[in-house]
PDB file of C-alpha atoms in Angstrom:
ATOM      1  CA  PHE D  12     -19.272  -5.003 -77.699  1.00  0.00           C
ATOM      2  CA  LEU D  13     -18.938  -8.499 -77.633  1.00  0.00           C
ATOM      3  CA  PHE D  14     -16.269 -10.458 -75.265  1.00  0.00           C
ATOM      4  CA  HIS D  15     -15.032 -13.682 -76.028  1.00  0.00           C
ATOM      5  CA  GLY D  16     -14.180 -16.217 -73.058  1.00  0.00           C
ATOM      6  CA  LYS D  17     -11.797 -19.503 -72.799  1.00  0.00           C
ATOM      7  CA  ASP D  18     -14.974 -21.123 -73.864  1.00  0.00           C
ATOM      8  CA  ASP D  19     -15.476 -18.862 -76.658  1.00  0.00           C
ATOM      9  CA  LYS D  20     -18.654 -17.927 -75.118  1.00  0.00           C
ATOM     10  CA  THR D  21     -20.046 -14.356 -76.041  1.00  0.00           C
ATOM     11  CA  LEU D  22     -20.312 -12.100 -72.953  1.00  0.00           C
ATOM     12  CA  ASP D  23     -22.396  -8.868 -73.836  1.00  0.00           C
ATOM     13  CA  ILE D  24     -21.618  -5.695 -71.733  1.00  0.00           C
ATOM     14  CA  ALA D  25     -24.559  -5.804 -69.694  1.00  0.00           C
ATOM     15  CA  ASP D  26     -23.879  -9.400 -68.392  1.00  0.00           C
ATOM     16  CA  ILE D  27     -20.430  -7.888 -67.338  1.00  0.00           C
ATOM     17  CA  GLN D  28     -21.794  -5.045 -65.667  1.00  0.00           C
ATOM     18  CA  SER D  29     -24.055  -7.255 -63.862  1.00  0.00           C
ATOM     19  CA  ARG D  30     -21.113  -9.172 -62.820  1.00  0.00           C
ATOM     20  CA  ILE D  31     -18.921  -6.376 -61.890  1.00  0.00           C
ATOM     21  CA  PHE D  32     -22.040  -4.777 -59.681  1.00  0.00           C
ATOM     22  CA  LYS D  33     -22.238  -8.274 -57.983  1.00  0.00           C
ATOM     23  CA  ALA D  34     -18.804  -8.112 -57.041  1.00  0.00           C
ATOM     24  CA  GLU D  35     -18.516  -4.591 -56.182  1.00  0.00           C
ATOM     25  CA  THR D  36     -21.727  -5.334 -53.792  1.00  0.00           C
ATOM     26  CA  TYR D  37     -20.003  -8.307 -52.091  1.00  0.00           C
ATOM     27  CA  ILE D  38     -16.746  -6.247 -51.600  1.00  0.00           C
ATOM     28  CA  LYS D  39     -18.603  -3.479 -49.679  1.00  0.00           C
ATOM     29  CA  GLN D  40     -20.599  -5.963 -47.530  1.00  0.00           C
ATOM     30  CA  ALA D  41     -17.386  -7.626 -46.741  1.00  0.00           C
ATOM     31  CA  LEU D  42     -15.588  -4.505 -45.976  1.00  0.00           C
ATOM     32  CA  SER D  43     -18.836  -3.111 -43.787  1.00  0.00           C
ATOM     33  CA  VAL D  44     -18.432  -6.537 -41.632  1.00  0.00           C
ATOM     34  CA  LEU D  45     -14.938  -6.056 -41.098  1.00  0.00           C
ATOM     35  CA  GLU D  46     -15.152  -2.152 -40.222  1.00  0.00           C
ATOM     36  CA  ALA D  47     -18.099  -3.357 -37.827  1.00  0.00           C
ATOM     37  CA  LYS D  48     -15.641  -5.706 -36.148  1.00  0.00           C
ATOM     38  CA  ARG D  49     -12.826  -3.303 -36.033  1.00  0.00           C
ATOM     39  CA  LEU D  50     -15.600  -0.820 -34.314  1.00  0.00           C
ATOM     40  CA  MET D  51     -16.258  -3.304 -31.967  1.00  0.00           C
ATOM     41  CA  ASN D  52     -13.039  -4.121 -30.896  1.00  0.00           C
ATOM     42  CA  THR D  53     -12.011  -0.600 -30.626  1.00  0.00           C
ATOM     43  CA  LEU D  54     -15.042  -0.012 -28.361  1.00  0.00           C
ATOM     44  CA  ARG D  55     -14.211  -2.682 -26.350  1.00  0.00           C
ATOM     45  CA  GLU D  56     -10.700  -1.599 -25.812  1.00  0.00           C
ATOM     46  CA  SER D  57     -11.857   1.726 -24.992  1.00  0.00           C
ATOM     47  CA  ALA D  58     -14.211   0.489 -22.220  1.00  0.00           C
ATOM     48  CA  LEU D  59     -11.114  -1.161 -20.916  1.00  0.00           C
ATOM     49  CA  LYS D  60      -8.925   2.101 -20.703  1.00  0.00           C
ATOM     50  CA  ASP D  61      -8.881   4.925 -18.499  1.00  0.00           C
ATOM     51  CA  PRO D  62      -9.895   7.924 -20.738  1.00  0.00           C
ATOM     52  CA  LEU D  63      -7.530  10.292 -18.887  1.00  0.00           C
ATOM     53  CA  THR D  64      -4.049   8.349 -18.592  1.00  0.00           C
ATOM     54  CA  GLY D  65      -4.642   5.849 -21.198  1.00  0.00           C
ATOM     55  CA  LEU D  66      -4.006   2.960 -18.685  1.00  0.00           C
ATOM     56  CA  TYR D  67      -5.940  -0.219 -18.298  1.00  0.00           C
ATOM     57  CA  ASN D  68      -9.063   0.192 -15.736  1.00  0.00           C
ATOM     58  CA  ARG D  69     -10.195  -2.108 -13.247  1.00  0.00           C
ATOM     59  CA  ARG D  70     -12.665  -3.406 -15.442  1.00  0.00           C
ATOM     60  CA  PHE D  71      -9.860  -4.997 -17.441  1.00  0.00           C
ATOM     61  CA  LEU D  72      -8.179  -6.699 -14.548  1.00  0.00           C
ATOM     62  CA  GLN D  73     -11.679  -8.325 -13.728  1.00  0.00           C
ATOM     63  CA  ASP D  74     -11.888  -9.235 -17.698  1.00  0.00           C
ATOM     64  CA  HIS D  75      -8.463 -10.387 -17.837  1.00  0.00           C
ATOM     65  CA  ALA D  76      -7.262 -11.736 -14.454  1.00  0.00           C
ATOM     66  CA  ASN D  77      -7.592 -15.296 -14.935  1.00  0.00           C
ATOM     67  CA  HIS D  78      -5.599 -15.363 -18.094  1.00  0.00           C
ATOM     68  CA  VAL D  79      -2.793 -13.722 -16.220  1.00  0.00           C
ATOM     69  CA  ILE D  80      -3.201 -15.872 -13.095  1.00  0.00           C
ATOM     70  CA  SER D  81      -3.247 -19.249 -15.200  1.00  0.00           C
ATOM     71  CA  GLY D  82      -0.093 -18.264 -17.121  1.00  0.00           C
ATOM     72  CA  VAL D  83       1.909 -17.360 -14.399  1.00  0.00           C
ATOM     73  CA  LEU D  84       0.695 -20.662 -12.580  1.00  0.00           C
ATOM     74  CA  ARG D  85       1.764 -22.718 -15.623  1.00  0.00           C
ATOM     75  CA  ARG D  86       5.000 -21.058 -16.114  1.00  0.00           C
ATOM     76  CA  LYS D  87       5.864 -21.644 -11.971  1.00  0.00           C
ATOM     77  CA  THR D  88       6.699 -18.056 -11.709  1.00  0.00           C
ATOM     78  CA  THR D  89       5.680 -15.034  -9.466  1.00  0.00           C
ATOM     79  CA  LEU D  90       3.254 -12.450 -10.003  1.00  0.00           C
ATOM     80  CA  GLY D  91       4.236  -9.105  -8.270  1.00  0.00           C
ATOM     81  CA  LEU D  92       1.287  -6.936  -7.116  1.00  0.00           C
ATOM     82  CA  ILE D  93       2.151  -3.043  -6.252  1.00  0.00           C
ATOM     83  CA  MET D  94      -0.801  -0.812  -5.021  1.00  0.00           C
ATOM     84  CA  CYS D  95       0.228   2.905  -5.424  1.00  0.00           C
ATOM     85  CA  ASP D  96      -1.329   5.981  -4.223  1.00  0.00           C
ATOM     86  CA  LEU D  97      -0.384   9.550  -4.839  1.00  0.00           C
ATOM     87  CA  ASP D  98       0.191  11.221  -1.435  1.00  0.00           C
ATOM     88  CA  TYR D  99      -1.982  14.646  -0.340  1.00  0.00           C
ATOM     89  CA  PHE D 100      -3.448  14.628  -4.022  1.00  0.00           C
ATOM     90  CA  LYS D 101      -6.464  16.622  -2.679  1.00  0.00           C
ATOM     91  CA  GLN D 102      -4.146  18.999  -1.637  1.00  0.00           C
ATOM     92  CA  VAL D 103      -3.565  19.791  -5.830  1.00  0.00           C
ATOM     93  CA  ASN D 104      -7.166  19.917  -6.487  1.00  0.00           C
ATOM     94  CA  ASP D 105      -7.457  22.305  -3.882  1.00  0.00           C
ATOM     95  CA  GLN D 106      -4.883  24.480  -4.668  1.00  0.00           C
ATOM     96  CA  TYR D 107      -4.321  24.363  -8.280  1.00  0.00           C
ATOM     97  CA  GLY D 108      -7.724  23.080  -9.450  1.00  0.00           C
ATOM     98  CA  HIS D 109      -8.943  19.726 -11.377  1.00  0.00           C
ATOM     99  CA  ASP D 110      -7.311  20.696 -14.580  1.00  0.00           C
ATOM    100  CA  VAL D 111      -3.890  20.617 -13.022  1.00  0.00           C
ATOM    101  CA  GLY D 112      -5.039  17.540 -10.721  1.00  0.00           C
ATOM    102  CA  ASP D 113      -5.314  15.989 -14.261  1.00  0.00           C
ATOM    103  CA  MET D 114      -2.303  16.831 -15.427  1.00  0.00           C
ATOM    104  CA  VAL D 115      -0.548  14.948 -12.257  1.00  0.00           C
ATOM    105  CA  LEU D 116      -2.433  11.975 -13.107  1.00  0.00           C
ATOM    106  CA  LYS D 117      -1.310  11.813 -16.103  1.00  0.00           C
ATOM    107  CA  GLU D 118       2.239  12.532 -15.438  1.00  0.00           C
ATOM    108  CA  THR D 119       1.973   9.711 -12.615  1.00  0.00           C
ATOM    109  CA  ALA D 120       1.055   7.212 -15.520  1.00  0.00           C
ATOM    110  CA  VAL D 121       4.199   8.316 -17.448  1.00  0.00           C
ATOM    111  CA  LEU D 122       6.615   7.755 -14.368  1.00  0.00           C
ATOM    112  CA  ILE D 123       5.273   4.782 -13.272  1.00  0.00           C
ATOM    113  CA  ASN D 124       5.677   2.862 -16.644  1.00  0.00           C
ATOM    114  CA  LYS D 125       9.139   4.387 -16.623  1.00  0.00           C
ATOM    115  CA  GLY D 126       9.752   1.882 -13.852  1.00  0.00           C
ATOM    116  CA  VAL D 127       8.700  -1.333 -15.370  1.00  0.00           C
ATOM    117  CA  ARG D 128       8.887  -3.466 -18.262  1.00  0.00           C
ATOM    118  CA  ASP D 129       6.686  -3.534 -21.198  1.00  0.00           C
ATOM    119  CA  THR D 130       5.551  -6.831 -20.343  1.00  0.00           C
ATOM    120  CA  ASP D 131       3.956  -5.672 -16.852  1.00  0.00           C
ATOM    121  CA  ILE D 132       0.345  -4.258 -16.663  1.00  0.00           C
ATOM    122  CA  VAL D 133      -0.455  -0.673 -15.132  1.00  0.00           C
ATOM    123  CA  ILE D 134      -3.969   0.066 -14.123  1.00  0.00           C
ATOM    124  CA  ARG D 135      -5.565   3.056 -12.906  1.00  0.00           C
ATOM    125  CA  PHE D 136      -7.591   1.466 -10.032  1.00  0.00           C
ATOM    126  CA  GLY D 137      -9.518   4.411  -9.259  1.00  0.00           C
ATOM    127  CA  GLY D 138      -9.171   8.240  -8.328  1.00  0.00           C
ATOM    128  CA  GLU D 139      -5.449   8.798  -7.504  1.00  0.00           C
ATOM    129  CA  GLU D 140      -4.682   4.987  -6.954  1.00  0.00           C
ATOM    130  CA  PHE D 141      -2.626   2.827  -9.138  1.00  0.00           C
ATOM    131  CA  PHE D 142      -1.891  -0.742  -9.501  1.00  0.00           C
ATOM    132  CA  ILE D 143       0.840  -2.723 -11.099  1.00  0.00           C
ATOM    133  CA  LEU D 144       1.069  -6.391 -12.162  1.00  0.00           C
ATOM    134  CA  LEU D 145       4.561  -7.459 -12.614  1.00  0.00           C
ATOM    135  CA  VAL D 146       4.533 -10.345 -14.363  1.00  0.00           C
ATOM    136  CA  ASP D 147       6.892 -13.489 -14.047  1.00  0.00           C
ATOM    137  CA  ILE D 148       9.000 -12.046 -11.795  1.00  0.00           C
ATOM    138  CA  ASN D 149      11.655 -14.059  -9.190  1.00  0.00           C
ATOM    139  CA  PRO D 150      10.035 -13.942  -5.612  1.00  0.00           C
ATOM    140  CA  GLY D 151      11.310 -10.843  -3.848  1.00  0.00           C
ATOM    141  CA  ASP D 152      11.653  -8.805  -6.649  1.00  0.00           C
ATOM    142  CA  ALA D 153       8.360  -6.652  -6.601  1.00  0.00           C
ATOM    143  CA  ILE D 154       9.462  -4.619  -3.459  1.00  0.00           C
ATOM    144  CA  LEU D 155      12.545  -3.832  -5.522  1.00  0.00           C
ATOM    145  CA  VAL D 156      10.557  -2.276  -8.691  1.00  0.00           C
ATOM    146  CA  ALA D 157       8.403  -0.440  -5.835  1.00  0.00           C
ATOM    147  CA  GLU D 158      11.331   1.127  -4.609  1.00  0.00           C
ATOM    148  CA  LYS D 159      12.643   1.853  -8.024  1.00  0.00           C
ATOM    149  CA  ILE D 160       9.122   3.282  -8.628  1.00  0.00           C
ATOM    150  CA  ARG D 161       9.012   5.399  -5.568  1.00  0.00           C
ATOM    151  CA  LYS D 162      12.246   6.946  -6.079  1.00  0.00           C
ATOM    152  CA  ILE D 163      11.675   7.804  -9.714  1.00  0.00           C
ATOM    153  CA  PHE D 164       8.621   9.782  -8.535  1.00  0.00           C
ATOM    154  CA  ASP D 165      10.276  11.354  -5.822  1.00  0.00           C
ATOM    155  CA  GLU D 166      12.799  12.803  -7.836  1.00  0.00           C
ATOM    156  CA  ALA D 167      10.581  13.997 -10.622  1.00  0.00           C
ATOM    157  CA  LYS D 168       9.171  17.456 -11.282  1.00  0.00           C
ATOM    158  CA  ILE D 169       5.574  17.595 -12.802  1.00  0.00           C
ATOM    159  CA  LYS D 170       5.132  20.419 -15.049  1.00  0.00           C
ATOM    160  CA  VAL D 171       1.962  22.588 -14.499  1.00  0.00           C
ATOM    161  CA  PRO D 172       1.429  25.967 -15.891  1.00  0.00           C
ATOM    162  CA  ASN D 173       3.378  28.439 -14.364  1.00  0.00           C
ATOM    163  CA  GLY D 174       6.289  26.017 -12.913  1.00  0.00           C
ATOM    164  CA  SER D 175       6.465  22.590 -11.580  1.00  0.00           C
ATOM    165  CA  ILE D 176       5.165  20.682  -8.458  1.00  0.00           C
ATOM    166  CA  GLN D 177       6.398  17.602  -6.890  1.00  0.00           C
ATOM    167  CA  LYS D 178       4.444  15.082  -5.392  1.00  0.00           C
ATOM    168  CA  THR D 179       5.300  11.587  -3.562  1.00  0.00           C
ATOM    169  CA  LEU D 180       3.649   8.053  -3.879  1.00  0.00           C
ATOM    170  CA  SER D 181       3.383   5.372  -1.256  1.00  0.00           C
ATOM    171  CA  LEU D 182       3.176   1.861  -2.356  1.00  0.00           C
ATOM    172  CA  GLY D 183       2.080  -1.433  -0.873  1.00  0.00           C
ATOM    173  CA  VAL D 184       3.500  -4.745  -2.249  1.00  0.00           C
ATOM    174  CA  SER D 185       2.578  -8.418  -2.203  1.00  0.00           C
ATOM    175  CA  GLU D 186       3.385 -11.398  -4.455  1.00  0.00           C
ATOM    176  CA  PHE D 187       1.371 -14.204  -6.049  1.00  0.00           C
ATOM    177  CA  PRO D 188       1.219 -16.986  -5.028  1.00  0.00           C
ATOM    178  CA  GLY D 189       3.789 -16.623  -2.282  1.00  0.00           C
ATOM    179  CA  ASP D 190       1.752 -14.552  -0.006  1.00  0.00           C
ATOM    180  CA  GLY D 191      -1.449 -16.626  -0.693  1.00  0.00           C
ATOM    181  CA  GLU D 192      -3.272 -19.198  -2.786  1.00  0.00           C
ATOM    182  CA  GLY D 193      -5.901 -16.403  -3.797  1.00  0.00           C
ATOM    183  CA  PHE D 194      -5.345 -13.605  -6.401  1.00  0.00           C
ATOM    184  CA  TRP D 195      -7.641 -11.309  -4.931  1.00  0.00           C
ATOM    185  CA  GLN D 196      -6.459 -11.937  -1.574  1.00  0.00           C
ATOM    186  CA  CYS D 197      -2.908 -10.995  -2.375  1.00  0.00           C
ATOM    187  CA  ILE D 198      -4.499  -7.916  -3.738  1.00  0.00           C
ATOM    188  CA  LYS D 199      -6.037  -7.107  -0.682  1.00  0.00           C
ATOM    189  CA  TYR D 200      -2.815  -7.886   1.259  1.00  0.00           C
ATOM    190  CA  ALA D 201      -1.062  -5.092  -1.134  1.00  0.00           C
ATOM    191  CA  ASP D 202      -3.897  -2.628  -0.174  1.00  0.00           C
ATOM    192  CA  VAL D 203      -2.962  -3.521   3.620  1.00  0.00           C
ATOM    193  CA  ALA D 204       0.714  -2.618   2.936  1.00  0.00           C
ATOM    194  CA  LEU D 205      -0.034   0.570   1.244  1.00  0.00           C
ATOM    195  CA  TYR D 206      -2.099   1.605   4.272  1.00  0.00           C
ATOM    196  CA  LYS D 207       0.877   0.674   6.317  1.00  0.00           C
ATOM    197  CA  ALA D 208       2.958   2.700   4.100  1.00  0.00           C
ATOM    198  CA  LYS D 209       0.389   5.913   4.272  1.00  0.00           C
ATOM    199  CA  ASP D 210       0.301   5.690   8.036  1.00  0.00           C
ATOM    200  CA  THR D 211       3.887   5.585   8.940  1.00  0.00           C
ATOM    201  CA  GLY D 212       4.739   8.456   7.015  1.00  0.00           C
ATOM    202  CA  ARG D 213       3.791   8.085   3.436  1.00  0.00           C
ATOM    203  CA  ASN D 214       6.698   8.183   0.775  1.00  0.00           C
ATOM    204  CA  LYS D 215       7.683   4.869   1.065  1.00  0.00           C
ATOM    205  CA  ALA D 216       7.187   1.192  -0.246  1.00  0.00           C
ATOM    206  CA  ILE D 217       6.215  -1.312   2.074  1.00  0.00           C
ATOM    207  CA  ARG D 218       6.133  -5.035   1.794  1.00  0.00           C
ATOM    208  CA  PHE D 219       3.124  -7.032   3.141  1.00  0.00           C
ATOM    209  CA  ASP D 220       3.861  -9.073   5.966  1.00  0.00           C
ATOM    210  CA  GLU D 221       1.520 -11.427   7.584  1.00  0.00           C
ATOM    211  CA  GLU D 222       1.373  -9.808  10.738  1.00  0.00           C
ATOM    212  CA  MET D 223      -0.154  -6.535   9.147  1.00  0.00           C
ATOM    213  CA  TRP D 224      -3.335  -8.852   8.462  1.00  0.00           C
ATOM    214  CA  THR D 225      -5.547  -8.696  11.390  1.00  0.00           C
ATOM    215  CA  GLY D 226      -9.021  -8.861   9.238  1.00  0.00           C
ATOM    216  CA  ASP D 227     -11.484 -11.935   8.782  1.00  0.00           C
ATOM    217  CA  GLU D 228     -10.641 -14.328   5.972  1.00  0.00           C
ATOM    218  CA  PHE D 229     -11.444 -12.840   2.623  1.00  0.00           C
TER     219      PHE D 229
END
């Protein structure tokens, strides 16, 4: 078969097949590169997420903290920091087993997300400890959000096999840059407030006060 182009040049079928083959090879190579990039992005995303709850993990905080901090400072807003810890979580594992413990952790992530905005960042900090970044808030708002989350959790019944259980949450709150010039220092302040909440009865949200800080410079 013969084909005529615009310049009336004759192309035989073998030439056309050769060009099609080259085009197909190029497309396949391009797709494989795109697939590789997509896979790498997926792997990177999975490395930054906790597989049990689907929340971001501590590595995400380490990798992206500077971006969040610079944005808040540039916009001259406040970053709320809330450290949360499930009260008496070990009792769940001891009494019901680790499968039920995992169910409680998953539901904890759901309940915390109910109390924050889509723009806020919830992180599984480790074990039964969770950390929340409230992005672009007004000074003083963080403790209000923490109390809202505490109440949501206190009123919730977590479904488990053969019934439901209720757990409580202790929360420690600080704000950056209001409580200190260092972001990681302010995280430590939230942690100090959390331990104050646990030491004074649990199931409460406590705002950091400088009188709580007795440690050395961070």
